[in-house]
Amino acid sequence: QVQLVESGGGLVQAGGSLRLSCAASGRFFSIKTMGWYRQVPGKQRELVATITSGGETNYADSVKGRFTISRDSNKNTGYLQMNSLKPEDTAVYYCNSVVLTISFYDMTYWGQGTQVTVSS
């Protein structure tokens, strides 16, 4: 079993910054992809950013140039640096990881979510 624990959410004014962290723990062989998604009430969960084990990144158009995803493979931790935040970034942010298990198959895990609120 793999656990993903997020931290770093909170309340910030528009134009401000926050840094989210996602720490993975448990028994697994490696983390293949880490990602961040967000969801607001009444809407589907949407992709924010992903990063592969090779460092390739992908961003939603709405956050390009403002958000930066990174990872520290030694710590099994992923990060999302969010700058120039806008009220429309308000959402619950979820960490996602595709993990290569000790049985050598892929499994997808989700964190519990962390609230980000941007005031205007």
Coordinates of N, CA, C and O in Angstrom, one line a residue:
Q1 N 0.8 -1.2 0.0 CA 0.0 0.0 0.0 C 0.9 1.2 0.0 O 1.9 1.3 0.6
V2 N 0.4 2.3 -0.7 CA 1.2 3.5 -0.8 C 0.3 4.6 -0.3 O -0.9 4.7 -0.6
Q3 N 0.9 5.5 0.5 CA 0.2 6.7 1.0 C 0.8 7.9 0.4 O 2.0 8.1 0.3
L4 N -0.1 8.9 0.0 CA 0.3 10.2 -0.5 C -0.2 11.2 0.5 O -1.4 11.3 0.7
V5 N 0.6 12.0 1.1 CA 0.2 13.0 2.0 C 0.6 14.4 1.5 O 1.8 14.7 1.2
E6 N -0.4 15.2 1.3 CA -0.2 16.6 0.8 C -0.1 17.6 1.9 O -0.7 17.4 3.0
S7 N 0.5 18.6 1.6 CA 0.6 19.8 2.6 C 0.9 21.0 1.8 O 1.3 21.0 0.6
G8 N 0.6 22.2 2.4 CA 1.0 23.4 1.9 C -0.2 24.3 1.4 O 0.0 25.4 0.9
G9 N -1.4 23.7 1.4 CA -2.5 24.5 1.0 C -2.9 25.6 2.0 O -2.3 25.7 3.1
G10 N -3.8 26.5 1.6 CA -4.2 27.5 2.5 C -4.9 28.7 1.8 O -5.3 28.5 0.7
L11 N -4.9 29.8 2.5 CA -5.6 31.0 2.0 C -4.5 32.0 1.6 O -3.6 32.3 2.4
V12 N -4.7 32.6 0.4 CA -3.7 33.6 -0.1 C -4.4 34.6 -0.9 O -5.5 34.3 -1.5
Q13 N -3.9 35.8 -0.9 CA -4.5 36.9 -1.7 C -4.1 36.7 -3.2 O -3.0 36.1 -3.5
A14 N -4.9 37.2 -4.1 CA -4.6 37.2 -5.5 C -3.2 37.8 -5.7 O -2.9 38.8 -5.1
G15 N -2.4 37.1 -6.6 CA -1.1 37.6 -6.8 C 0.0 36.9 -6.0 O 1.2 37.0 -6.2
G16 N -0.5 36.2 -4.9 CA 0.4 35.6 -4.0 C 0.9 34.2 -4.5 O 0.6 33.8 -5.6
S17 N 1.6 33.5 -3.6 CA 2.2 32.2 -3.9 C 2.0 31.2 -2.9 O 1.8 31.6 -1.7
L18 N 1.9 30.0 -3.3 CA 1.9 28.8 -2.4 C 2.7 27.7 -2.9 O 2.8 27.6 -4.2
R19 N 3.2 26.9 -2.1 CA 3.9 25.7 -2.5 C 3.3 24.5 -1.9 O 3.3 24.3 -0.7
L20 N 2.8 23.6 -2.7 CA 2.2 22.3 -2.3 C 3.3 21.2 -2.3 O 4.2 21.2 -3.2
S21 N 3.2 20.3 -1.3 CA 4.1 19.2 -1.3 C 3.3 17.9 -1.3 O 2.1 17.9 -0.7
C22 N 3.8 16.8 -1.8 CA 3.2 15.5 -1.8 C 4.2 14.5 -1.5 O 5.1 14.2 -2.3
A23 N 4.1 13.9 -0.3 CA 5.1 12.9 0.1 C 4.5 11.5 0.0 O 3.4 11.2 0.5
A24 N 5.2 10.6 -0.7 CA 4.8 9.2 -0.9 C 5.5 8.3 0.1 O 6.7 8.5 0.3
S25 N 4.8 7.4 0.7 CA 5.4 6.4 1.6 C 4.7 5.1 1.4 O 3.7 5.0 0.8
G26 N 5.4 4.1 1.9 CA 4.9 2.7 1.7 C 5.9 1.8 0.9 O 7.0 2.2 0.8
R27 N 5.4 0.7 0.5 CA 6.3 -0.2 -0.2 C 6.0 -0.1 -1.7 O 4.9 -0.4 -2.2
F28 N 7.0 0.3 -2.4 CA 6.9 0.3 -3.9 C 8.3 0.3 -4.5 O 9.3 0.6 -3.8
F29 N 8.4 0.0 -5.8 CA 9.7 -0.1 -6.4 C 10.1 1.3 -6.8 O 11.3 1.7 -6.6
S30 N 9.3 2.1 -7.5 CA 9.6 3.4 -7.9 C 8.3 4.2 -8.2 O 7.3 3.6 -8.4
I31 N 8.5 5.5 -8.3 CA 7.4 6.4 -8.7 C 7.6 6.8 -10.1 O 8.7 7.3 -10.5
K32 N 6.7 6.5 -11.0 CA 6.9 6.7 -12.4 C 6.4 8.2 -12.8 O 7.2 8.9 -13.4
T33 N 5.3 8.5 -12.3 CA 4.7 9.9 -12.6 C 4.1 10.4 -11.4 O 3.4 9.7 -10.7
M34 N 4.3 11.7 -11.2 CA 3.6 12.5 -10.1 C 2.9 13.6 -10.8 O 3.3 14.2 -11.8
G35 N 1.7 13.9 -10.2 CA 0.9 14.9 -10.8 C 0.0 15.6 -9.8 O -0.1 15.1 -8.7
W36 N -0.5 16.7 -10.2 CA -1.4 17.5 -9.4 C -2.7 17.7 -10.2 O -2.6 18.1 -11.4
Y37 N -3.8 17.5 -9.6 CA -5.1 17.8 -10.2 C -5.9 18.7 -9.2 O -5.5 18.8 -8.0
R38 N -6.9 19.3 -9.7 CA -7.7 20.2 -8.8 C -9.2 20.0 -9.2 O -9.6 19.6 -10.3
Q39 N -10.0 20.3 -8.2 CA -11.5 20.1 -8.3 C -12.2 21.2 -7.5 O -11.9 21.4 -6.4
V40 N -13.2 21.8 -8.2 CA -14.1 22.7 -7.5 C -15.5 22.0 -7.4 O -15.8 21.2 -8.3
P41 N -16.3 22.4 -6.5 CA -17.6 21.7 -6.3 C -18.4 21.8 -7.6 O -18.5 22.9 -8.2
G42 N -19.0 20.7 -8.0 CA -19.9 20.7 -9.2 C -19.1 20.5 -10.5 O -19.8 20.5 -11.6
K43 N -17.8 20.5 -10.5 CA -17.0 20.3 -11.7 C -16.2 19.1 -11.6 O -15.9 18.6 -10.5
Q44 N -15.7 18.6 -12.8 CA -14.9 17.4 -12.8 C -13.5 17.8 -12.3 O -13.0 19.0 -12.5
R45 N -12.8 16.8 -11.8 CA -11.4 17.0 -11.5 C -10.6 17.2 -12.7 O -10.8 16.5 -13.7
E46 N -9.7 18.2 -12.7 CA -8.9 18.6 -13.9 C -7.4 18.5 -13.6 O -7.0 18.8 -12.5
L47 N -6.7 18.2 -14.7 CA -5.3 18.1 -14.6 C -4.7 19.5 -14.4 O -5.1 20.5 -15.1
V48 N -3.7 19.6 -13.5 CA -3.0 20.9 -13.4 C -1.6 20.7 -14.0 O -1.2 21.5 -14.8
A49 N -0.8 19.7 -13.5 CA 0.5 19.5 -14.0 C 1.0 18.0 -13.7 O 0.5 17.4 -12.7
T50 N 1.9 17.5 -14.5 CA 2.4 16.2 -14.3 C 3.9 16.3 -14.5 O 4.4 17.1 -15.3
I51 N 4.7 15.3 -13.9 CA 6.1 15.2 -14.2 C 6.5 13.7 -14.1 O 6.0 13.0 -13.3
T52 N 7.2 13.3 -15.1 CA 7.6 11.9 -15.2 C 8.9 11.7 -14.4 O 9.6 12.6 -13.9
S53 N 9.3 10.4 -14.3 CA 10.5 10.1 -13.7 C 11.7 10.7 -14.4 O 12.8 10.9 -13.8
G54 N 11.6 10.9 -15.7 CA 12.7 11.5 -16.4 C 12.7 13.0 -16.4 O 13.5 13.7 -17.0
G55 N 11.7 13.6 -15.7 CA 11.7 15.1 -15.6 C 10.8 15.8 -16.6 O 10.8 17.0 -16.6
E56 N 10.2 15.0 -17.5 CA 9.3 15.7 -18.5 C 8.0 16.2 -17.8 O 7.4 15.5 -17.0
T57 N 7.7 17.5 -18.1 CA 6.5 18.1 -17.5 C 5.4 18.4 -18.5 O 5.7 18.5 -19.7
N58 N 4.2 18.5 -17.9 CA 3.1 18.9 -18.7 C 2.2 19.7 -17.8 O 2.0 19.4 -16.7
Y59 N 1.7 20.8 -18.4 CA 0.9 21.8 -17.7 C -0.5 22.0 -18.4 O -0.5 22.1 -19.6
A60 N -1.5 22.3 -17.6 CA -2.7 22.8 -18.2 C -2.4 24.2 -18.7 O -1.6 25.0 -18.1
D61 N -3.1 24.6 -19.7 CA -2.9 25.9 -20.3 C -3.1 27.0 -19.3 O -2.4 28.1 -19.3
S62 N -4.1 26.8 -18.4 CA -4.5 27.9 -17.5 C -3.4 28.2 -16.5 O -3.5 29.2 -15.8
V63 N -2.4 27.3 -16.3 CA -1.4 27.5 -15.3 C 0.0 27.7 -15.8 O 1.0 28.0 -15.1
K64 N 0.1 27.5 -17.1 CA 1.5 27.7 -17.8 C 2.1 29.0 -17.5 O 1.4 30.0 -17.6
G65 N 3.3 29.0 -17.1 CA 4.0 30.3 -16.8 C 3.8 30.8 -15.4 O 4.5 31.7 -14.9
R66 N 2.9 30.1 -14.6 CA 2.6 30.5 -13.3 C 3.0 29.4 -12.3 O 3.4 29.7 -11.2
F67 N 2.7 28.2 -12.6 CA 2.9 27.0 -11.8 C 4.2 26.3 -12.3 O 4.4 26.2 -13.5
T68 N 4.9 25.7 -11.3 CA 6.0 24.8 -11.6 C 5.9 23.5 -10.8 O 5.9 23.6 -9.6
I69 N 6.0 22.4 -11.5 CA 6.0 21.1 -10.9 C 7.4 20.6 -10.8 O 8.2 20.8 -11.7
S70 N 7.7 20.0 -9.7 CA 9.1 19.4 -9.6 C 9.0 18.2 -8.6 O 7.9 17.9 -8.1
R71 N 10.1 17.4 -8.6 CA 10.1 16.3 -7.7 C 11.5 16.0 -7.2 O 12.4 16.4 -7.8
D72 N 11.5 15.4 -6.0 CA 12.8 15.0 -5.4 C 12.7 13.5 -5.2 O 12.0 13.0 -4.3
S73 N 13.3 12.8 -6.1 CA 13.2 11.3 -6.2 C 13.8 10.7 -4.9 O 13.3 9.6 -4.5
N74 N 14.8 11.3 -4.4 CA 15.4 10.8 -3.2 C 14.5 10.8 -2.0 O 14.6 9.9 -1.1
K75 N 13.6 11.8 -2.0 CA 12.6 11.9 -0.9 C 11.2 11.4 -1.2 O 10.3 11.5 -0.4
N76 N 11.1 10.9 -2.5 CA 9.8 10.5 -2.9 C 8.7 11.5 -2.7 O 7.6 11.3 -2.3
T77 N 9.1 12.7 -3.0 CA 8.2 13.9 -2.8 C 8.1 14.7 -4.1 O 9.1 14.9 -4.8
G78 N 6.9 15.2 -4.3 CA 6.6 16.1 -5.4 C 6.2 17.4 -4.9 O 5.7 17.6 -3.8
Y79 N 6.4 18.4 -5.7 CA 6.0 19.8 -5.3 C 5.3 20.5 -6.5 O 5.5 20.2 -7.6
L80 N 4.5 21.5 -6.1 CA 3.8 22.4 -7.0 C 4.0 23.8 -6.5 O 3.4 24.2 -5.5
Q81 N 4.9 24.5 -7.1 CA 5.0 25.9 -6.8 C 4.0 26.8 -7.6 O 4.0 26.7 -8.8
M82 N 3.2 27.5 -6.9 CA 2.1 28.2 -7.5 C 2.4 29.7 -7.3 O 2.3 30.2 -6.1
N83 N 2.6 30.4 -8.4 CA 2.8 31.9 -8.3 C 1.7 32.6 -9.0 O 1.0 32.1 -9.8
S84 N 1.7 33.9 -8.8 CA 0.7 34.8 -9.4 C -0.7 34.1 -9.3 O -1.4 34.1 -10.4
L85 N -1.1 33.7 -8.2 CA -2.4 33.0 -8.0 C -3.5 33.9 -8.3 O -3.5 35.1 -8.0
K86 N -4.6 33.3 -8.8 CA -5.8 34.0 -9.2 C -7.0 33.4 -8.5 O -6.9 32.2 -8.1
P87 N -8.1 34.1 -8.3 CA -9.2 33.6 -7.6 C -9.7 32.3 -8.3 O -10.2 31.4 -7.6
E88 N -9.6 32.2 -9.6 CA -10.1 31.0 -10.3 C -9.2 29.8 -10.0 O -9.5 28.7 -10.5
D89 N -8.1 30.0 -9.3 CA -7.2 28.8 -8.9 C -7.8 28.1 -7.7 O -7.3 27.1 -7.2
T90 N -8.8 28.8 -7.1 CA -9.4 28.2 -5.8 C -9.9 26.8 -6.1 O -10.7 26.7 -7.0
A91 N -9.5 25.8 -5.4 CA -10.0 24.5 -5.6 C -9.3 23.6 -4.5 O -8.5 24.0 -3.7
V92 N -9.8 22.4 -4.5 CA -9.1 21.3 -3.7 C -8.1 20.7 -4.6 O -8.4 20.3 -5.7
Y93 N -6.8 20.7 -4.2 CA -5.7 20.2 -5.0 C -5.4 18.8 -4.6 O -5.2 18.5 -3.4
Y94 N -5.3 17.8 -5.5 CA -5.0 16.4 -5.2 C -3.7 16.0 -5.9 O -3.5 16.3 -7.0
C95 N -2.9 15.3 -5.1 CA -1.7 14.7 -5.6 C -2.0 13.4 -6.2 O -2.9 12.6 -5.7
N96 N -1.4 13.0 -7.2 CA -1.6 11.7 -7.9 C -0.2 11.1 -8.3 O 0.7 11.8 -8.7
S97 N -0.1 9.8 -8.1 CA 1.1 9.2 -8.4 C 0.9 7.8 -9.1 O 0.0 7.1 -8.7
V98 N 1.6 7.6 -10.2 CA 1.6 6.2 -10.8 C 2.9 5.6 -10.3 O 4.0 6.0 -10.5
V99 N 2.7 4.5 -9.6 CA 3.8 3.8 -8.9 C 4.0 2.4 -9.5 O 3.1 1.7 -9.8
L100 N 5.3 2.1 -9.6 CA 5.6 0.7 -10.0 C 5.7 -0.1 -8.6 O 6.6 0.2 -7.8
T101 N 4.8 -1.0 -8.5 CA 4.7 -1.7 -7.2 C 5.9 -2.8 -7.1 O 6.6 -3.0 -8.1
I102 N 6.0 -3.3 -5.9 CA 7.0 -4.3 -5.7 C 6.7 -5.6 -6.5 O 7.6 -6.5 -6.6
S103 N 5.5 -5.7 -7.0 CA 5.1 -6.9 -7.8 C 5.3 -6.5 -9.3 O 4.9 -7.3 -10.2
F104 N 5.8 -5.3 -9.6 CA 6.1 -4.9 -10.9 C 4.9 -4.7 -11.8 O 4.9 -5.1 -13.0
Y105 N 3.9 -4.1 -11.2 CA 2.8 -3.6 -12.1 C 2.5 -2.2 -11.6 O 2.8 -1.8 -10.4
D106 N 1.9 -1.4 -12.5 CA 1.6 0.0 -12.2 C 0.3 0.1 -11.4 O -0.7 -0.5 -11.7
M107 N 0.3 1.0 -10.4 CA -0.9 1.4 -9.6 C -1.0 2.9 -9.5 O 0.1 3.6 -9.4
T108 N -2.2 3.4 -9.5 CA -2.4 4.9 -9.4 C -2.9 5.1 -8.0 O -3.9 4.5 -7.5
Y109 N -2.4 6.1 -7.3 CA -2.8 6.5 -6.0 C -3.1 8.0 -6.0 O -2.5 8.8 -6.7
W110 N -4.0 8.3 -5.0 CA -4.4 9.7 -4.8 C -4.2 10.1 -3.4 O -4.4 9.3 -2.5
G111 N -3.8 11.4 -3.2 CA -3.8 12.0 -1.9 C -5.2 12.4 -1.4 O -6.2 12.3 -2.2
Q112 N -5.3 12.9 -0.2 CA -6.6 13.2 0.4 C -7.1 14.6 -0.1 O -8.2 14.9 0.1
G113 N -6.2 15.4 -0.7 CA -6.6 16.7 -1.1 C -6.2 17.8 -0.1 O -6.2 17.6 1.1
T114 N -5.9 19.0 -0.6 CA -5.6 20.1 0.2 C -6.3 21.3 -0.4 O -6.2 21.5 -1.6
Q115 N -6.9 22.1 0.4 CA -7.7 23.3 -0.1 C -6.8 24.4 -0.3 O -5.9 24.8 0.5
V116 N -6.9 25.0 -1.5 CA -6.3 26.3 -1.9 C -7.4 27.3 -2.1 O -8.2 27.1 -3.0
T117 N -7.3 28.4 -1.4 CA -8.3 29.5 -1.6 C -7.6 30.8 -1.9 O -6.7 31.2 -1.1
V118 N -7.9 31.4 -3.0 CA -7.3 32.6 -3.4 C -8.4 33.7 -3.4 O -9.4 33.7 -4.1
S119 N -8.1 34.7 -2.5 CA -9.1 35.8 -2.4 C -8.7 37.0 -3.3 O -7.6 37.2 -3.6
S120 N -9.8 37.6 -3.7 CA -9.6 38.7 -4.7 C -9.4 40.1 -4.0 O -9.5 40.2 -2.8

